[in-house]
Coordinates of C-alpha atoms in Angstrom, one line a residue:
A119 CA 11.3 62.8 99.9
L120 CA 9.5 66.1 99.9
S121 CA 12.6 67.8 98.5
L122 CA 12.9 65.3 95.6
F123 CA 9.2 65.6 94.9
Q124 CA 9.4 69.4 94.8
R125 CA 12.4 69.1 92.3
M126 CA 10.3 66.8 90.1
Q127 CA 7.3 69.1 90.3
S128 CA 9.5 72.1 89.2
T129 CA 11.3 70.4 86.4
S130 CA 10.0 71.3 83.0
G131 CA 8.6 68.3 80.9
V132 CA 8.3 66.0 84.0
I133 CA 4.7 64.6 84.3
L134 CA 4.0 63.2 87.8
E135 CA 1.9 60.0 87.6
P136 CA -0.7 59.2 90.3
E137 CA 1.6 56.4 91.5
T138 CA 4.3 59.1 92.3
Y139 CA 1.9 60.9 94.6
V140 CA 0.8 57.5 96.2
L141 CA 4.5 56.7 96.9
L142 CA 5.0 60.0 98.6
L143 CA 1.8 59.9 100.6
A144 CA 2.5 56.4 101.7
S145 CA 6.0 57.1 102.7
I146 CA 4.9 60.1 104.9
A147 CA 2.1 58.0 106.4
E148 CA 4.3 55.1 107.3
N149 CA 6.6 57.4 109.2
K150 CA 3.6 58.8 111.2
Y151 CA 3.9 62.4 109.9
F152 CA 0.1 62.6 109.3
C153 CA -0.5 62.1 112.9
D154 CA -1.5 65.4 114.6
D155 CA 1.0 65.0 117.4
S156 CA 4.0 64.0 115.2
P157 CA 7.1 66.1 115.0
P158 CA 7.3 68.4 111.9
I159 CA 9.0 67.2 108.7
E160 CA 12.3 69.1 108.6
G161 CA 12.5 71.6 105.9
A162 CA 8.8 71.3 104.7
I163 CA 8.0 74.9 105.4
D164 CA 11.2 76.0 103.7
L165 CA 10.1 74.1 100.6
G166 CA 6.9 76.2 100.4
Y167 CA 4.4 74.0 102.3
D168 CA 2.0 75.6 104.7
H169 CA 2.1 72.6 107.0
S170 CA 4.8 70.4 108.1
H171 CA 2.9 67.5 109.7
G172 CA -0.6 66.2 110.7
P173 CA -3.9 66.1 108.7
A174 CA -3.4 69.5 107.2
L175 CA -0.2 68.3 105.4
F176 CA -2.1 65.3 104.0
D177 CA -4.8 67.8 102.8
E178 CA -2.3 70.0 101.2
L179 CA -0.6 67.1 99.3
A180 CA -3.8 65.5 98.3
T181 CA -4.9 69.0 96.9
E182 CA -1.8 69.0 94.7
M183 CA -2.5 65.4 93.6
A184 CA -6.1 66.3 92.6
A185 CA -4.8 69.0 90.4
D186 CA -2.5 66.5 88.4
A187 CA -4.3 63.1 88.6
L188 CA -7.9 61.9 88.2
E189 CA -7.8 58.4 89.6
I190 CA -5.7 55.6 91.1
T191 CA -5.5 51.9 90.8
S192 CA -6.7 49.3 93.3
S193 CA -3.0 48.4 94.1
S194 CA -2.4 52.0 95.0
A195 CA -5.5 52.0 97.2
R196 CA -4.1 49.0 99.0
R197 CA -0.7 50.7 99.3
L198 CA -2.3 53.7 101.0
Y199 CA -4.3 51.6 103.2
N200 CA -1.3 49.7 104.5
A201 CA 0.7 52.8 105.0
L202 CA -2.1 54.4 107.1
A203 CA -2.3 51.1 109.1
I204 CA 1.4 51.2 109.9
G205 CA 1.4 54.9 110.7
F206 CA -1.5 55.1 113.0
P207 CA -1.8 52.8 116.2
N208 CA -4.4 50.1 115.9
E209 CA -6.8 50.2 118.8
S210 CA -8.8 47.1 117.9
S211 CA -7.0 44.7 120.3
S212 CA -7.0 46.9 123.2
P213 CA -9.7 47.0 125.9
S214 CA -10.9 50.4 124.5
S215 CA -11.7 48.8 121.1
N216 CA -15.3 48.5 122.3
P217 CA -16.9 51.6 120.9
E218 CA -18.4 52.4 124.3
N219 CA -14.9 52.5 125.8
Q220 CA -13.0 54.3 123.2
D221 CA -11.2 57.6 124.1
T222 CA -13.0 60.1 122.1
D223 CA -10.2 62.7 122.6
V224 CA -7.7 60.9 120.3
V225 CA -7.7 59.6 116.8
V226 CA -8.8 56.0 116.7
S227 CA -7.6 53.5 114.1
T228 CA -9.0 50.0 113.4
L229 CA -6.9 49.5 110.4
K230 CA -4.8 46.2 110.0
E231 CA -2.4 45.6 107.2
V232 CA -3.7 43.5 104.4
H233 CA -1.9 41.3 101.7
P234 CA -1.0 43.6 98.8
L235 CA -3.1 41.4 96.4
M236 CA -6.2 41.1 98.6
S237 CA -9.3 42.6 97.3
M238 CA -10.7 45.4 99.4
P239 CA -14.3 44.9 100.7
I240 CA -16.9 47.6 100.6
T241 CA -17.5 49.4 103.9
R242 CA -21.0 50.7 104.6
Q243 CA -21.0 51.6 108.3
L244 CA -20.9 55.2 109.4
A245 CA -17.6 56.0 111.2
N246 CA -17.3 58.1 114.4
G247 CA -15.9 61.5 114.0
N248 CA -12.5 60.6 115.6
T249 CA -12.0 57.4 113.6
L250 CA -9.4 57.2 110.9
V251 CA -11.1 56.1 107.7
A252 CA -9.3 54.3 104.8
S253 CA -12.1 52.4 103.0
R254 CA -13.7 51.2 99.8
V255 CA -17.1 52.8 99.6
S256 CA -20.0 52.9 97.2
L257 CA -21.3 56.5 96.9
D258 CA -25.1 57.1 96.8
R259 CA -25.7 57.4 93.0
S260 CA -28.3 60.2 93.4
T261 CA -26.7 62.3 96.1
G262 CA -22.9 61.6 96.0
V263 CA -22.9 61.1 99.8
C264 CA -20.4 58.8 101.2
P265 CA -21.9 56.2 103.7
V266 CA -18.9 56.2 105.9
T267 CA -17.9 59.9 106.2
E268 CA -21.3 61.5 105.1
A269 CA -19.1 63.8 103.0
Q270 CA -20.9 64.8 99.9
Q271 CA -19.2 64.7 96.3
R272 CA -19.4 67.8 94.2
L273 CA -20.2 68.1 90.5
V274 CA -17.1 70.1 89.4
V275 CA -17.9 72.4 86.4
L276 CA -15.8 73.7 83.7
E277 CA -14.0 77.0 84.2
E278 CA -14.0 79.7 81.7
D279 CA -10.5 78.9 80.3
Q280 CA -11.3 75.2 80.2
R281 CA -14.4 75.9 78.2
G282 CA -12.2 77.7 75.6
Q283 CA -9.6 74.9 75.7
L284 CA -12.4 72.4 74.9
H285 CA -13.7 74.7 72.2
N286 CA -10.3 74.7 70.5
D287 CA -9.8 71.0 70.9
L288 CA -13.0 70.3 69.1
L289 CA -11.9 72.5 66.2
D290 CA -8.7 70.4 65.9
L291 CA -10.5 67.2 66.2
S292 CA -13.0 68.3 63.5
T293 CA -10.0 68.6 61.1
E294 CA -8.6 65.2 62.0
Q295 CA -12.0 63.6 61.7
F296 CA -12.7 65.2 58.2
T297 CA -9.3 64.0 57.0
K298 CA -10.1 60.5 58.1
F299 CA -13.5 60.5 56.6
A300 CA -12.5 62.0 53.2
G301 CA -9.1 60.4 52.9
K302 CA -5.7 62.1 53.0
M303 CA -4.7 63.2 49.5
K304 CA -1.8 65.3 48.2
G305 CA -2.6 68.9 47.5
K306 CA -5.9 68.7 49.6
D307 CA -4.8 71.0 52.5
S308 CA -7.7 73.4 51.8
A309 CA -10.1 70.6 51.9
D310 CA -8.6 69.4 55.2
N311 CA -9.5 72.9 56.7
K312 CA -13.1 72.7 55.5
A313 CA -14.3 71.0 58.7
R314 CA -12.6 73.5 60.9
E315 CA -13.9 76.4 58.9
E316 CA -17.4 75.1 59.0
L317 CA -17.3 74.4 62.7
Q318 CA -15.8 77.9 63.4
S319 CA -18.6 79.4 61.2
F320 CA -21.1 77.6 63.5
S321 CA -19.4 78.9 66.6
D322 CA -19.3 82.4 65.2
W323 CA -23.1 82.2 64.4
L324 CA -23.9 81.0 68.0
D325 CA -21.7 83.9 69.4
T326 CA -23.2 86.7 67.3
R327 CA -26.9 85.8 66.8
E328 CA -29.4 88.0 68.5
G329 CA -32.5 86.9 70.5
E330 CA -32.8 84.6 73.3
P331 CA -29.9 82.3 74.0
F332 CA -30.2 78.5 73.5
T333 CA -30.5 76.8 76.9
A334 CA -30.9 73.2 75.5
I335 CA -28.9 71.6 72.7
V336 CA -30.7 68.6 71.1
D337 CA -28.8 65.6 69.7
G338 CA -31.3 65.1 66.8
A339 CA -29.9 61.9 65.5
N340 CA -29.7 60.3 68.9
I341 CA -33.4 61.2 69.6
G342 CA -34.7 60.4 66.0
Y343 CA -33.3 56.9 66.4
Y344 CA -34.2 56.4 70.0
M345 CA -35.8 52.9 70.5
Q346 CA -36.6 52.6 66.8
S347 CA -34.9 49.2 66.1
F348 CA -38.4 47.7 65.8
D349 CA -39.1 49.8 62.7
K350 CA -36.0 48.9 60.6
G351 CA -34.1 51.7 62.4
R352 CA -36.4 54.5 61.2
F353 CA -35.4 58.1 61.9
N354 CA -38.5 59.4 63.8
Y355 CA -39.0 63.3 63.6
H356 CA -42.1 62.9 65.8
Q357 CA -39.8 62.1 68.7
I358 CA -37.7 65.1 68.0
K359 CA -40.8 67.3 68.0
F360 CA -41.8 65.7 71.3
I361 CA -38.6 66.5 73.0
V362 CA -38.6 70.0 71.6
D363 CA -42.2 70.6 72.8
T364 CA -41.5 69.3 76.2
L365 CA -38.4 71.4 76.6
E366 CA -40.3 74.6 75.6
E367 CA -43.1 73.7 78.1
R368 CA -40.4 73.5 80.8
G369 CA -39.0 76.9 80.0
E370 CA -36.1 76.0 77.7
N371 CA -35.0 77.5 74.3
P372 CA -33.9 74.5 72.4
L373 CA -31.7 74.1 69.2
V374 CA -31.9 70.9 67.4
I375 CA -28.7 69.7 65.6
I376 CA -28.9 67.1 62.9
P377 CA -26.6 65.6 60.3
N378 CA -27.1 67.2 56.9
K379 CA -28.7 64.1 55.2
Y380 CA -31.7 64.1 57.6
G381 CA -32.7 67.6 56.4
Y382 CA -34.0 66.1 53.1
S383 CA -37.3 64.2 52.4
K384 CA -35.4 61.1 51.3
F385 CA -32.3 59.7 52.7
Y386 CA -30.5 56.4 53.8
S387 CA -31.1 55.5 57.4
A388 CA -28.5 54.2 59.7
K389 CA -29.2 50.7 58.6
G390 CA -28.8 51.5 55.0
I391 CA -32.5 51.5 54.1
T392 CA -34.0 54.3 52.0
Q393 CA -36.4 56.4 54.1
R394 CA -39.0 58.8 52.8
L395 CA -40.5 61.4 55.1
D396 CA -44.2 62.0 54.9
Q397 CA -45.8 65.4 54.8
T398 CA -46.1 65.6 58.6
E399 CA -42.4 65.0 59.0
I400 CA -41.4 67.4 56.4
Q401 CA -43.6 70.0 58.1
I402 CA -41.8 69.3 61.4
I403 CA -38.5 70.1 59.7
E404 CA -39.8 73.3 58.2
D405 CA -41.3 74.5 61.4
L406 CA -38.1 73.9 63.3
A407 CA -36.0 75.7 60.6
Q408 CA -38.5 78.7 60.3
S409 CA -38.4 79.2 64.1
G410 CA -34.6 79.1 64.1
K411 CA -34.3 76.0 66.1
L412 CA -32.7 73.7 63.6
Y413 CA -29.2 73.5 62.5
K414 CA -28.1 71.1 59.7
V415 CA -24.5 70.1 59.9
P416 CA -22.6 70.5 56.6
P417 CA -22.0 67.3 54.5
R418 CA -19.1 65.0 55.7
C419 CA -18.9 66.9 59.0
L420 CA -19.4 65.1 62.3
D421 CA -22.5 66.4 64.1
D422 CA -21.1 65.3 67.5
F423 CA -18.6 68.1 67.4
Y424 CA -21.4 70.6 66.7
W425 CA -23.5 69.8 69.7
M426 CA -20.6 69.4 71.9
L427 CA -19.3 72.9 70.8
A428 CA -22.8 74.4 71.2
S429 CA -22.9 73.4 74.8
V430 CA -19.7 75.4 75.6
S431 CA -20.4 78.3 73.3
D432 CA -20.4 81.8 75.1
Q433 CA -23.4 83.0 73.0
S434 CA -22.1 86.5 73.8
A435 CA -24.7 88.6 71.8
S436 CA -27.8 86.7 73.0
R437 CA -26.6 85.9 76.5
K438 CA -25.4 89.5 77.3
G439 CA -23.3 88.3 80.3
R440 CA -26.2 86.6 82.0
D441 CA -25.6 83.3 84.0
L442 CA -27.9 80.8 82.3
S443 CA -27.6 78.1 85.0
V444 CA -30.7 77.0 86.9
S445 CA -30.8 76.5 90.6
N446 CA -32.2 73.4 92.4
D447 CA -34.8 75.4 94.0
N448 CA -35.9 77.5 91.0
P449 CA -39.7 78.4 91.3
E450 CA -40.4 77.6 87.6
G451 CA -39.7 73.9 88.1
R452 CA -37.1 73.9 85.4
F453 CA -34.5 71.1 85.3
P454 CA -31.6 72.3 87.5
G455 CA -28.0 72.5 86.3
T456 CA -25.7 74.1 83.8
R457 CA -26.9 75.7 80.6
P458 CA -26.9 75.1 77.8
M459 CA -27.7 71.4 78.8
L460 CA -27.2 68.8 76.0
I461 CA -30.0 66.4 75.5
T462 CA -28.6 63.0 74.5
N463 CA -28.1 59.4 75.5
D464 CA -24.8 59.1 73.6
Q465 CA -22.0 57.8 75.8
M466 CA -19.4 59.3 73.5
R467 CA -16.8 56.7 74.3
D468 CA -14.9 57.5 71.1
H469 CA -14.5 61.2 71.9
K470 CA -13.3 60.3 75.4
M471 CA -10.3 58.4 73.9
E472 CA -9.5 61.3 71.5
L473 CA -9.7 64.4 73.6
L474 CA -6.2 65.3 74.8
E475 CA -7.4 66.4 78.3
T476 CA -9.3 63.7 80.1
R477 CA -10.3 66.1 83.0
L478 CA -11.9 68.5 80.5
F479 CA -14.1 65.8 79.0
R480 CA -15.2 64.4 82.3
R481 CA -16.1 67.8 83.6
W482 CA -18.0 68.8 80.4
Y483 CA -19.8 65.4 80.3
G484 CA -20.8 65.6 84.0
C485 CA -22.1 69.1 84.0
H486 CA -23.7 69.5 80.5
I487 CA -25.1 66.1 79.5
V488 CA -28.8 65.3 80.4
N489 CA -30.2 61.9 79.5
Y490 CA -33.8 61.3 78.6
N491 CA -36.3 58.5 78.4
F492 CA -39.8 58.1 77.0
T493 CA -42.0 55.5 75.3
A494 CA -41.0 55.2 71.8
F495 CA -43.2 56.4 69.0
V496 CA -44.6 54.3 66.2
M497 CA -44.4 56.6 63.3
G498 CA -46.4 59.5 64.6
E499 CA -48.4 57.6 67.2
S500 CA -47.5 57.5 70.9
V501 CA -49.0 55.9 74.0
A502 CA -51.4 58.0 76.1
G503 CA -49.8 60.0 78.9
N504 CA -46.3 59.7 77.3
E505 CA -43.9 61.9 79.2
V506 CA -40.1 62.6 78.9
G507 CA -38.0 61.9 81.9
F508 CA -34.8 63.9 82.2
S509 CA -31.8 62.9 84.4
P510 CA -28.2 64.1 84.6
A511 CA -25.6 61.9 83.2
D512 CA -23.5 62.5 86.4
F513 CA -24.6 63.7 89.9
F514 CA -21.0 64.2 90.9
S515 CA -17.6 64.4 89.2
R516 CA -15.5 61.3 88.8
E517 CA -12.1 62.9 89.9
I518 CA -10.2 63.1 93.1
Q519 CA -11.8 65.5 95.5
G520 CA -11.7 66.5 99.1
N521 CA -14.9 67.7 100.9
Q522 CA -15.6 68.8 104.5
C523 CA -17.2 66.1 106.6
P524 CA -20.4 67.2 108.3
I525 CA -20.2 67.4 112.1
N526 CA -22.7 65.3 114.1
S527 CA -23.8 67.8 116.7
D528 CA -26.0 65.1 118.3
D529 CA -22.9 63.2 119.2
E530 CA -21.3 65.3 122.0
D531 CA -18.3 62.8 122.3
T532 CA -17.0 63.3 118.8
S533 CA -18.5 66.7 117.8
C534 CA -15.2 68.3 118.3
W535 CA -13.8 66.5 115.4
G536 CA -13.8 67.4 111.8
G537 CA -11.6 67.2 108.7
H538 CA -11.7 66.5 105.0
A539 CA -12.7 63.2 103.4
W540 CA -10.7 62.6 100.2
H541 CA -12.4 60.3 97.7
F542 CA -10.2 58.7 95.0
P543 CA -11.8 57.1 91.9
V544 CA -10.2 53.7 91.2
N545 CA -10.0 52.7 87.6
D546 CA -10.6 49.0 88.2
W547 CA -13.6 49.4 90.5
E548 CA -17.2 50.2 89.7
L549 CA -18.2 53.6 88.5
D550 CA -19.6 54.9 91.9
E551 CA -17.0 53.3 94.1
R552 CA -14.2 55.2 95.7
F553 CA -11.3 54.8 98.0
V554 CA -11.9 57.2 100.8
I555 CA -9.3 58.6 103.4
R556 CA -10.2 60.8 106.2
I557 CA -7.7 61.7 108.9
P558 CA -9.7 63.3 111.7
A559 CA -8.7 66.7 112.8
K560 CA -9.7 68.6 115.9
K561 CA -11.9 71.6 115.2
Q562 CA -10.2 74.9 116.0
Q563 CA -11.7 76.5 119.1

């Protein structure tokens, strides 16, 4: 099976689906090769693997899977569960099934085969260090900690080459969007390139401008319309100013990006109603423009692409090679995370379907998006003590990942056990639910 799998991996044009990895892992598990005391798989080392059996082989194969796949199905989760139940002895019916009597020097399994169509219940009980884990869990939304293994999920950020790829994808998508918006007509190739040229021009401006780099990109349209349904869908510039002022007070250098029409004193709102700005609102626009904190997207171009691209821009001239990210324990009290951060409540479900690489979109969304909340303004009026609350869109990445399990040094019986917990997002479960596998491994002395 490993030999066939290797040939498939090395064959040009072959895309390995998550189910292919599940089939391989399940087959090896059923034959007990993930047990630490199992004989080695013949030829595994010759095929290039560092390990030929045991938990380390599972980690190696799961690492390969994580590079190619993002999630699995619930049927695949049950398949893996049953395979581990077959491959590891079940101790629940023996006299030592009582936790007080269990042998802490061996891997303990309490798994029992389930019907392939049975729904998997959520497990919340912390497992002993030497207990095999194959469970459906609900991760702590604010910490990413697994209640069964105590392993903490990471927020995986975009690598430099991935930022570049996303940048280029956005340029391509801007052309497609412009063509759909304007209508494809014969002899209009130069017009089709307009959106790409405009977006590239914006990218070049970000990369060459002097001064301080932007650390917060503001989705002006999203904030202007925030909670304004009571006022016929009015675009409220006072809310944008409120966000900008708050960001500056917290040590950020914001750039507000708005669709072109909102840069005029009169325009049609999202609900098709003519809106006229008063002098105070016009002054807000002028102040933002004069301070270099406002960018009006060219007509017929989608503003979403602009604030998405701004969040991954190198800003080479202004950044000067500095790492703009903010640590969790920064003394200034700034919002921690990647910079530039993107202030929006837009879920961007349409872009998710269009971008070619789902992994890029998820990593970008998870590490750059910051959601906000505050009490909506009525024209220029706001409630006393109104404050902006910021929160990351994701505290941890929704992709397959393995993380070291913490060792419970207080439990002398199982403190010699360690290993990785592998958490698999399941596409038909809840957002924060995962299928977790941990095959305990003895710590190296």
